[in-house]
Coordinates of C-alpha atoms and ligand atoms in Angstrom, one line a residue:
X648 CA 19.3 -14.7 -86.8
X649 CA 22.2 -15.6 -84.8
X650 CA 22.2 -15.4 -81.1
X651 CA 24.4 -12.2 -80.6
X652 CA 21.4 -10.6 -82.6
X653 CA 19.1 -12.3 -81.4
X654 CA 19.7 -11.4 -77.7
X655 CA 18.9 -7.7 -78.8
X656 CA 16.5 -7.2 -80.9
X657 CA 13.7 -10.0 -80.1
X658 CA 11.3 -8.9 -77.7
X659 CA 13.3 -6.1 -77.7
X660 CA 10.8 -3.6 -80.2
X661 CA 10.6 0.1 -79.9
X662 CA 7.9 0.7 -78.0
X663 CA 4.9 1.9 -81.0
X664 CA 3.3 4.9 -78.8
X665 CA 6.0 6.8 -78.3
X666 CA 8.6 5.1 -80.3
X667 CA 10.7 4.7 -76.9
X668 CA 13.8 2.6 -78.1
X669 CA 13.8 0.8 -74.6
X670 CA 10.5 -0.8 -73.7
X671 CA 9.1 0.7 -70.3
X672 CA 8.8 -1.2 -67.2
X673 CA 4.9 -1.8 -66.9
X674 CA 4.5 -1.4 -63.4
X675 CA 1.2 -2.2 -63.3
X676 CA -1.2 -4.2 -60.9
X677 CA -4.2 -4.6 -63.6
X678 CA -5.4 -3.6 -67.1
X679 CA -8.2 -1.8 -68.2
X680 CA -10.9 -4.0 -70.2
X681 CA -12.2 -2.7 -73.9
X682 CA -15.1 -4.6 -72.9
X683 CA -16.3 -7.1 -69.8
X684 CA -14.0 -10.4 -71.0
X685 CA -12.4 -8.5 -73.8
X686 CA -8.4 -7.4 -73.1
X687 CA -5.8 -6.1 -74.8
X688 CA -4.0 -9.4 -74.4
X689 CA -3.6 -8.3 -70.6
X690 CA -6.0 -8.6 -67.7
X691 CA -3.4 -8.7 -64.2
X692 CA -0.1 -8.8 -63.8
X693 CA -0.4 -11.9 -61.7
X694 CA -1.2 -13.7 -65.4
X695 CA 1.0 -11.7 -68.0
X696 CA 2.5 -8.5 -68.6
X697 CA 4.2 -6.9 -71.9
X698 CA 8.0 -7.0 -69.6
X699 CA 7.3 -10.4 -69.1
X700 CA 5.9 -10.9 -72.6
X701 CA 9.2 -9.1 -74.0
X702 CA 11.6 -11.1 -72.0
X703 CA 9.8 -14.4 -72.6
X704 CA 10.3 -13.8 -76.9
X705 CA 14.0 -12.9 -76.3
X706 CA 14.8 -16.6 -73.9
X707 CA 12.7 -18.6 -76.6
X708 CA 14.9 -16.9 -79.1
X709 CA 18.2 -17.1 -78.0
X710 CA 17.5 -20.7 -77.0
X711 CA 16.0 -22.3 -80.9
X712 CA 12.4 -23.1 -78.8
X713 CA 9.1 -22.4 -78.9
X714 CA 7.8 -21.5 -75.8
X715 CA 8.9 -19.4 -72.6
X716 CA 7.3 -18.7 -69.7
X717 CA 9.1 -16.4 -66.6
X718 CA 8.8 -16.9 -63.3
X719 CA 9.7 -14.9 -60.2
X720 CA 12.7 -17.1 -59.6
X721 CA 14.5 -20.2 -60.5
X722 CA 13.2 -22.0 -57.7
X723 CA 9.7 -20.7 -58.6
X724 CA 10.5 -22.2 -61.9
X725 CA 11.3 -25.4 -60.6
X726 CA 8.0 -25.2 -58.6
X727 CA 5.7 -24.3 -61.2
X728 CA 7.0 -27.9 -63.1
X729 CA 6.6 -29.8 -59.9
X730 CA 3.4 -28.3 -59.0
X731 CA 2.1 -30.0 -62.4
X732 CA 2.9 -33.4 -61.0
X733 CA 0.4 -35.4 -59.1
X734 CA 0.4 -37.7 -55.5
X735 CA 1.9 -40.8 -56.1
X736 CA 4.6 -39.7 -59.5
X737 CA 8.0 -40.5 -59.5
X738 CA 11.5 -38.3 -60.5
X739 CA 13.7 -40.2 -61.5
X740 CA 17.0 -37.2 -60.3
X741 CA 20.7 -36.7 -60.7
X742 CA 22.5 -37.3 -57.6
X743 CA 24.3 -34.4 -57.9
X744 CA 21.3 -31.4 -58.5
X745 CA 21.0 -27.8 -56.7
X746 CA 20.9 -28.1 -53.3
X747 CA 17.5 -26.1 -53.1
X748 CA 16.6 -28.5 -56.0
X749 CA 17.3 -31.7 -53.5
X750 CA 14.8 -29.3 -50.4
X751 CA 12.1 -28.6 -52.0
X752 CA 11.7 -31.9 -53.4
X753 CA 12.6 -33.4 -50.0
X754 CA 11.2 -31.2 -47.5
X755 CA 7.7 -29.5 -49.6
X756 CA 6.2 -32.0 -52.4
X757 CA 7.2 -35.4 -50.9
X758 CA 4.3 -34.1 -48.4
X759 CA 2.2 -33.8 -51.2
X760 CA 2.8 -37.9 -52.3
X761 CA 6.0 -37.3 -55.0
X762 CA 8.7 -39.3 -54.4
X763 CA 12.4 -39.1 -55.9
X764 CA 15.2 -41.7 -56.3
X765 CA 18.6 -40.5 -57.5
X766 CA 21.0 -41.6 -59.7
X767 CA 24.5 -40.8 -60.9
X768 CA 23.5 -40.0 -64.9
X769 CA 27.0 -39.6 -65.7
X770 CA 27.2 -43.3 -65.8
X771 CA 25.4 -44.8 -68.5
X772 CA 25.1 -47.9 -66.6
X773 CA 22.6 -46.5 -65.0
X774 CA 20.0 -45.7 -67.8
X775 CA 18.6 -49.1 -67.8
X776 CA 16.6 -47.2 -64.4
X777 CA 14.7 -45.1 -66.5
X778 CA 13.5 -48.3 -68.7
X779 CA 12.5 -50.2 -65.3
X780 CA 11.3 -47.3 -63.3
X781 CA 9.4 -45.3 -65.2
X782 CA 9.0 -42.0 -63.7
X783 CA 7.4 -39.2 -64.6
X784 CA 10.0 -36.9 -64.9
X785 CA 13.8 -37.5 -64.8
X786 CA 15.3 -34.5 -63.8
X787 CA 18.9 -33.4 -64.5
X788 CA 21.7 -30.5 -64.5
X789 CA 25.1 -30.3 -66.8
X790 CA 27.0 -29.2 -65.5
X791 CA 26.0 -29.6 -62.5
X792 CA 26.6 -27.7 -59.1
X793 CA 29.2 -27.9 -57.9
X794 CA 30.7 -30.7 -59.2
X795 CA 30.6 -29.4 -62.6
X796 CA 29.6 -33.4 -63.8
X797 CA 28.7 -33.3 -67.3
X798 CA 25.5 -35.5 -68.4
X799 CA 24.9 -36.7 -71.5
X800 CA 22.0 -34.5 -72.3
X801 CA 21.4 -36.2 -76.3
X802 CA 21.9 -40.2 -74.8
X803 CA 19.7 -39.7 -71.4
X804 CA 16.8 -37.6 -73.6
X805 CA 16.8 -40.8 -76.4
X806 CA 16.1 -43.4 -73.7
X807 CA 13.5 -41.3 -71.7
X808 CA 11.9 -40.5 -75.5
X809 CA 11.1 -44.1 -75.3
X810 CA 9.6 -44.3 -72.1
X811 CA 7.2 -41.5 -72.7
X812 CA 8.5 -39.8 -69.6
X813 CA 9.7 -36.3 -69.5
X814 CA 12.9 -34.9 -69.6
X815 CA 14.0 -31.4 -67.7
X816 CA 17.5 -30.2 -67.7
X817 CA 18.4 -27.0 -65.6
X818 CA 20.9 -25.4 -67.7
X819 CA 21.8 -22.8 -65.2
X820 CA 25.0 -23.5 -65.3
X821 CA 25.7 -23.5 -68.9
X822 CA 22.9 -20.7 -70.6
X823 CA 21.5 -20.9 -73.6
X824 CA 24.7 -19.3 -75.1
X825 CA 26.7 -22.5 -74.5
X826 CA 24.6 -25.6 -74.2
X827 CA 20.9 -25.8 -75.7
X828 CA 18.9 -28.7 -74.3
X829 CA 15.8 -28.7 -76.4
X830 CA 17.8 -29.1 -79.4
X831 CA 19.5 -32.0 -77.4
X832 CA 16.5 -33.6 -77.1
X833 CA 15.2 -32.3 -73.7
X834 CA 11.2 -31.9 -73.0
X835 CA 11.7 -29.2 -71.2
X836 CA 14.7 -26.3 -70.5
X837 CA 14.6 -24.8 -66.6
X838 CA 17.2 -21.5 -65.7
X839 CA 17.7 -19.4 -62.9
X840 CA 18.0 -16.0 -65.1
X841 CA 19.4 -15.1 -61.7
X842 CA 22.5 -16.2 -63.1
X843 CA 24.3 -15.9 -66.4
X844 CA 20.8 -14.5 -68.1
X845 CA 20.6 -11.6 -66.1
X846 CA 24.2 -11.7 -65.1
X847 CA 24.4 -8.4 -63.0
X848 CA 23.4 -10.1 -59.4
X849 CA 20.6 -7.4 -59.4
X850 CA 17.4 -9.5 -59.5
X851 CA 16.1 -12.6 -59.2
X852 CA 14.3 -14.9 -62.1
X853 CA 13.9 -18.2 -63.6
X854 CA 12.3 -19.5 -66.8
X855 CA 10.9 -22.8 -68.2
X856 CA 11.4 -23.6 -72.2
X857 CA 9.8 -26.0 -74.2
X858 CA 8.9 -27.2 -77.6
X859 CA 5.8 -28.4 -76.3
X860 CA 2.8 -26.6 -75.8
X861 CA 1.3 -29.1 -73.7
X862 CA 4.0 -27.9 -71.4
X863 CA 3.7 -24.3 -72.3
X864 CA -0.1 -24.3 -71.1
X865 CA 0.8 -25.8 -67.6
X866 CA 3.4 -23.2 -66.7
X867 CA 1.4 -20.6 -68.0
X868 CA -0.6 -22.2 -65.5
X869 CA 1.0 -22.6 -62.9
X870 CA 2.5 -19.1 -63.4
X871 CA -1.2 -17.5 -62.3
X872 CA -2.6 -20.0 -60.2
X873 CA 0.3 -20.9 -57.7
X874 CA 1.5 -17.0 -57.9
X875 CA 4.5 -17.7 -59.1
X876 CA 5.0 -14.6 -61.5
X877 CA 8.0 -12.5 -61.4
X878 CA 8.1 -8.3 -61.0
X879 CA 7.5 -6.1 -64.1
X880 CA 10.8 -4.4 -63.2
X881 CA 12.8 -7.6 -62.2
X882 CA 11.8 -8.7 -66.1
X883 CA 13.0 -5.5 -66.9
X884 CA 16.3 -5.3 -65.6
X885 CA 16.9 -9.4 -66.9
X886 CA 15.5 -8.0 -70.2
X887 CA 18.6 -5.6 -70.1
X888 CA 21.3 -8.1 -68.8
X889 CA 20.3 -10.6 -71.4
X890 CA 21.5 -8.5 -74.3
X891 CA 25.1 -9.0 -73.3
X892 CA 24.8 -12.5 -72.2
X893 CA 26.8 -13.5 -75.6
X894 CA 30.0 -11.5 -74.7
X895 CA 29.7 -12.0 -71.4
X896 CA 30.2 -15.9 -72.2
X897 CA 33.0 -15.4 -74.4
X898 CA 34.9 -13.6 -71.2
X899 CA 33.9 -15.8 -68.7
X900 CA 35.1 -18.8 -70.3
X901 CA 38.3 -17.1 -71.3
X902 CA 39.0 -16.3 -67.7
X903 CA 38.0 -19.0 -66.2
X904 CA 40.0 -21.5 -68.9
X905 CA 42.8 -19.5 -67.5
X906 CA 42.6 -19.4 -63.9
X907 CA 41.6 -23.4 -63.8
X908 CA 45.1 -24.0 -66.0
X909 CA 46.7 -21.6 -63.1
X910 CA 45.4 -23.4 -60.6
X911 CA 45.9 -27.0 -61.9
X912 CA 49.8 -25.8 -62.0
X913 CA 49.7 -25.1 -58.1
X914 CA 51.0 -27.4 -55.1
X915 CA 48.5 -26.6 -52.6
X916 CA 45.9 -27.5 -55.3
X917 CA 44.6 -31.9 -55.3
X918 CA 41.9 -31.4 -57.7
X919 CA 40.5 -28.3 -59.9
X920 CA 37.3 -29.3 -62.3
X921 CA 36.2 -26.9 -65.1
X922 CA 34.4 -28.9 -68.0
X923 CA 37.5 -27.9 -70.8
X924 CA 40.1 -28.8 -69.3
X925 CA 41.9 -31.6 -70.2
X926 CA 42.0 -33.4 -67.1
X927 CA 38.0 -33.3 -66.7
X928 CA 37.0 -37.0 -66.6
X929 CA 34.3 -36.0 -69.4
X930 CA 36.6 -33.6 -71.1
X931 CA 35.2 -35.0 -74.6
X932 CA 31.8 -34.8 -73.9
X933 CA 31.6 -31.3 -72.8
X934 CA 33.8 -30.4 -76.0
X935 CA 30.7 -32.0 -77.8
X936 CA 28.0 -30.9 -75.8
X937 CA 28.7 -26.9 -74.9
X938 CA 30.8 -24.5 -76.9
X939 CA 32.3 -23.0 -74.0
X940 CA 33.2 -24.4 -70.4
X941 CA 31.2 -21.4 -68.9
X942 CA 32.8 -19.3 -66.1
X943 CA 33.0 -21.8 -62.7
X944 CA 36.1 -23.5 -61.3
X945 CA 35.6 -25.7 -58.5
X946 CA 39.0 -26.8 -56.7
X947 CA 39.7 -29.3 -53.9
X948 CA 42.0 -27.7 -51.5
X949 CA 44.9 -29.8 -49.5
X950 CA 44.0 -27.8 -46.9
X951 CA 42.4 -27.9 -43.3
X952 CA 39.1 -26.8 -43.0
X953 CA 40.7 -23.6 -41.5
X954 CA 43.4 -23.0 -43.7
X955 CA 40.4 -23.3 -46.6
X956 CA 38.1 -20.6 -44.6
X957 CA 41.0 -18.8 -44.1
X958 CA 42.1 -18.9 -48.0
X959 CA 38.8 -17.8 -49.3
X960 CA 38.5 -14.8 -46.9
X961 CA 41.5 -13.5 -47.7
X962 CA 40.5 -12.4 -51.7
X963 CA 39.8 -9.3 -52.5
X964 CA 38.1 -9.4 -55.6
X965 CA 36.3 -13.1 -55.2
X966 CA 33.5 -11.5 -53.0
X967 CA 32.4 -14.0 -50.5
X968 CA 29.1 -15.0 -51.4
X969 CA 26.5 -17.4 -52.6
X970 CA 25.0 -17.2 -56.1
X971 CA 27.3 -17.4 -59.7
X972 CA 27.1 -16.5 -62.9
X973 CA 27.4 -12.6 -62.6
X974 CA 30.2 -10.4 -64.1
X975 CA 32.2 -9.7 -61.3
X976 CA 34.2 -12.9 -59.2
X977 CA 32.5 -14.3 -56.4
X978 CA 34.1 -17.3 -54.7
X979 CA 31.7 -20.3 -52.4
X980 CA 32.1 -23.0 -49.9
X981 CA 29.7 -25.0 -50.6
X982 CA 29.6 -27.6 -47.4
X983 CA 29.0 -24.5 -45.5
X984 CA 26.9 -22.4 -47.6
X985 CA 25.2 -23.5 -51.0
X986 CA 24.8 -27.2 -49.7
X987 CA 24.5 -26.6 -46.1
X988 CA 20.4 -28.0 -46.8
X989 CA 21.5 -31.7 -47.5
X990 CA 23.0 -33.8 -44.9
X991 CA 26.5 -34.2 -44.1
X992 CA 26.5 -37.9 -44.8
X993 CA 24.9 -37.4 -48.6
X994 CA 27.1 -34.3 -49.1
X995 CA 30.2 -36.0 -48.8
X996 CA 28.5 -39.4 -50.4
X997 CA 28.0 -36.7 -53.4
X998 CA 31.4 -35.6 -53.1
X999 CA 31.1 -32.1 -51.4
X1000 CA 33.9 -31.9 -49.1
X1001 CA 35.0 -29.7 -46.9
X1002 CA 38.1 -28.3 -48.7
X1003 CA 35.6 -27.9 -51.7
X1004 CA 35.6 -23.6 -53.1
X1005 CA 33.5 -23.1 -56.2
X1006 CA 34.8 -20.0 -58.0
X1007 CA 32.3 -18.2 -60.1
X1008 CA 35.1 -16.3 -61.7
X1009 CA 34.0 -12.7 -63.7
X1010 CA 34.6 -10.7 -66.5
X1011 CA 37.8 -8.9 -64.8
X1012 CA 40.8 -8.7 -66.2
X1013 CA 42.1 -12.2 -65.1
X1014 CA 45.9 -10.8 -64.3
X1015 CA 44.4 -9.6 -61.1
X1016 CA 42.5 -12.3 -60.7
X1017 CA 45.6 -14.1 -60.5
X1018 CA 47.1 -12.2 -58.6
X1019 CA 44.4 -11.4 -55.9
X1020 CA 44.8 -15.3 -55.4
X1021 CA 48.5 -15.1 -55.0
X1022 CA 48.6 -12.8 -52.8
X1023 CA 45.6 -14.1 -50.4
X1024 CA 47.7 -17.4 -50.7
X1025 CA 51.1 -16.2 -49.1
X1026 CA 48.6 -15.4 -45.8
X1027 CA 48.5 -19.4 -45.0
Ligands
LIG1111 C1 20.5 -20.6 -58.5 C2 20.1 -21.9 -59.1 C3 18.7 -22.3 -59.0 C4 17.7 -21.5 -58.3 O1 17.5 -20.2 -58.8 P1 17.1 -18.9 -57.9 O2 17.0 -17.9 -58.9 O3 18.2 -18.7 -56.9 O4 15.8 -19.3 -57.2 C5 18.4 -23.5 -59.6 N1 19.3 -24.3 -60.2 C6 20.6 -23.9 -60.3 C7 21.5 -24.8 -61.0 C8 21.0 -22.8 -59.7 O5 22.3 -22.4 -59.8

């Protein structure tokens, strides 16, 4: 079954009581037993629910794995694999991951004995690391945010194959529609369905996939036992969005293929990443990799900090806000909002200037996209 198809109709069944074509929300606490000790396949929603069951099938699906588990958001996602760590493990890290990524692991489980060391995995001279270090998990993102670096997903997951470690890619960025890390090789597959999944900016979610059911066991775990389950309705509502994710894609890339090209033609423009075009250092590699270049454009501005603030305030149908990966536009600064959490002096080490905007650019019609630009541009 091909993914279009696949979006809708896994996990997607009629429901067989009533033959309701859209599964209900279960909002429901508990479950009633047949027996003591004997469910039917539910006992509290804290440990499984059929919205959660439904939604699970479909991400398995649309991404060629075996296993998914939900969780209540993508940064519960990321905790329930970090919670399966122990004191004293190493993760090996991309320089360049998710600002609430770099927190947690900074401010909440190096209390708890983990330590991290990052690297930049877009250069292969540094794989040899993983040989020598040997950590426990190397942890990466491609593209990543918002940078939009592209990592060799296939060449880093051969090397840590051979150290016995584990390898996790957050593919938020991409979506199962466009990049699919299992096959690549990965251990383990980590989203916020915040994002592109859902892709209505009306709930919050995250998921872990794997081929591995050692793996599957320990976020099933960690799903009841650190309470890191989402809502019934929230799985719902992602259950929903996830149907369209495939044309969605499609009109994300198209637009945003087209307003990079725009803005690569402008004066006021140094620098605009966006993994197809041309001018993308890794440009082959995310040809190879993806099958799309996914909807964000981030640009360096030759501007003042001012005349950048100034800029993005301006817009009218880029909404001013954090988050990406929803149909309409929504436009970031990420010094002074996504990655306001790490320290000046790593942000720029990183990269993350202050004339940096990420674009998370919609499914609009990209003529007034344009334009709204234009026209917020003739105010500086
Ligand atoms: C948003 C995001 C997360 C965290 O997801 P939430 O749903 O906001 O908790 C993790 N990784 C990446 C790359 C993200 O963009």
């Amino acid at each position: 079954m091909e993914i279009e198809t696949a979006a809708i109709y896994i996990g997607q069944e009629p429901e067989p009581n009533t033959g309701a074509v859209i599964p209900p929300i279960y909002s429901t606490s508990t479950f009633s037993q047949i027996e003591p000790g004997v469910t039917n396949g539910y006992d509290y929603t804290r440990s499984g629910n059929p919205n959660f069951s439904n939604l699970e099938k479909t991400l398995s699906a649309i991404e060629e794995a075996e296993y998914a588990t939900v969780f209540g958001s993508g940064m519960a996602a990321i905790t329930a694999i970090l919670s399966s760590l122990k004191h004293g493990d190493l993760i090996l890290a991309e320089e360049n991951i998710y600002g609430c990524t770099y927190r947690i692991l900074d401010r909440v489980f190096n209390k708890f004995g983990l330590s991290v060391e990052y690297l930049d995995f877009s250069n292969s001279d540094n794989f040899h690391f993983i040989t020598e270090k040997s950590p426990a998990l190397v942890w990466i993102e491609s593209p990543t945010n918002p940078l939009l670096k592209i990592i060799d997903i296939e060449a880093v997951s051969r090397i840590v194959q051979k150290t016995g470690s584990t390898l996790v890619v957050d593919n938020t960025f991409a979506s199962a529609y466009l990049q699919k890390p299992i096959k690549l090789g990965a251990c383990i597959s980590v989203s916020s369905t915040t994002k592109y999944i859902n892709g209505h900016s009306d709930s919050l979610g995250g998921v872990v996939i794997t081929d591995q059911e050692d793996w599957h066991e320990k976020m099933i775990f960690a799903q009841k036992a650190v309470g890191l389950n989402p809502s019934p309705f929230d799985t719902w509502l992602i259950s929903r969005g996830v149907k369209t994710l495939p044309v969605r894609m499609e009109q994300h890339c198209k637009n945003a293929q087209r307003f990079a090209n725009f803005l690569e033609s402008l004066s006021v423009v140094k620098t605009v990443r966006y993994p197809f075009l041309k001018s993308h250092v890794q440009y082959e590699l995310a040809k190879r990799q993806m099958t799309g270049g996914s909807g964000i454009v981030t640009v360096t501005f030759d501007f003042s900090l001012e005349q950048t603030k100034k800029l993005i305030s301006g817009l009218k149908y880029f909404t001013l806000a954090e988050s990406l990966g929803g149909i309409e536009s929504l436009v970031c600064h990420p010094a002074s909002m996504t990655h306001a959490s790490i320290p000046q002096q790593e942000r720029e080490y990183v990269g993350i200037s202050d004339g940096l905007v990420r674009f998370s650019v919609g499914i609009e019609n990209c003529d007034d996209l344009i334009d709204d630009f234009n026209n917020a541009l003739t105010g500086i």
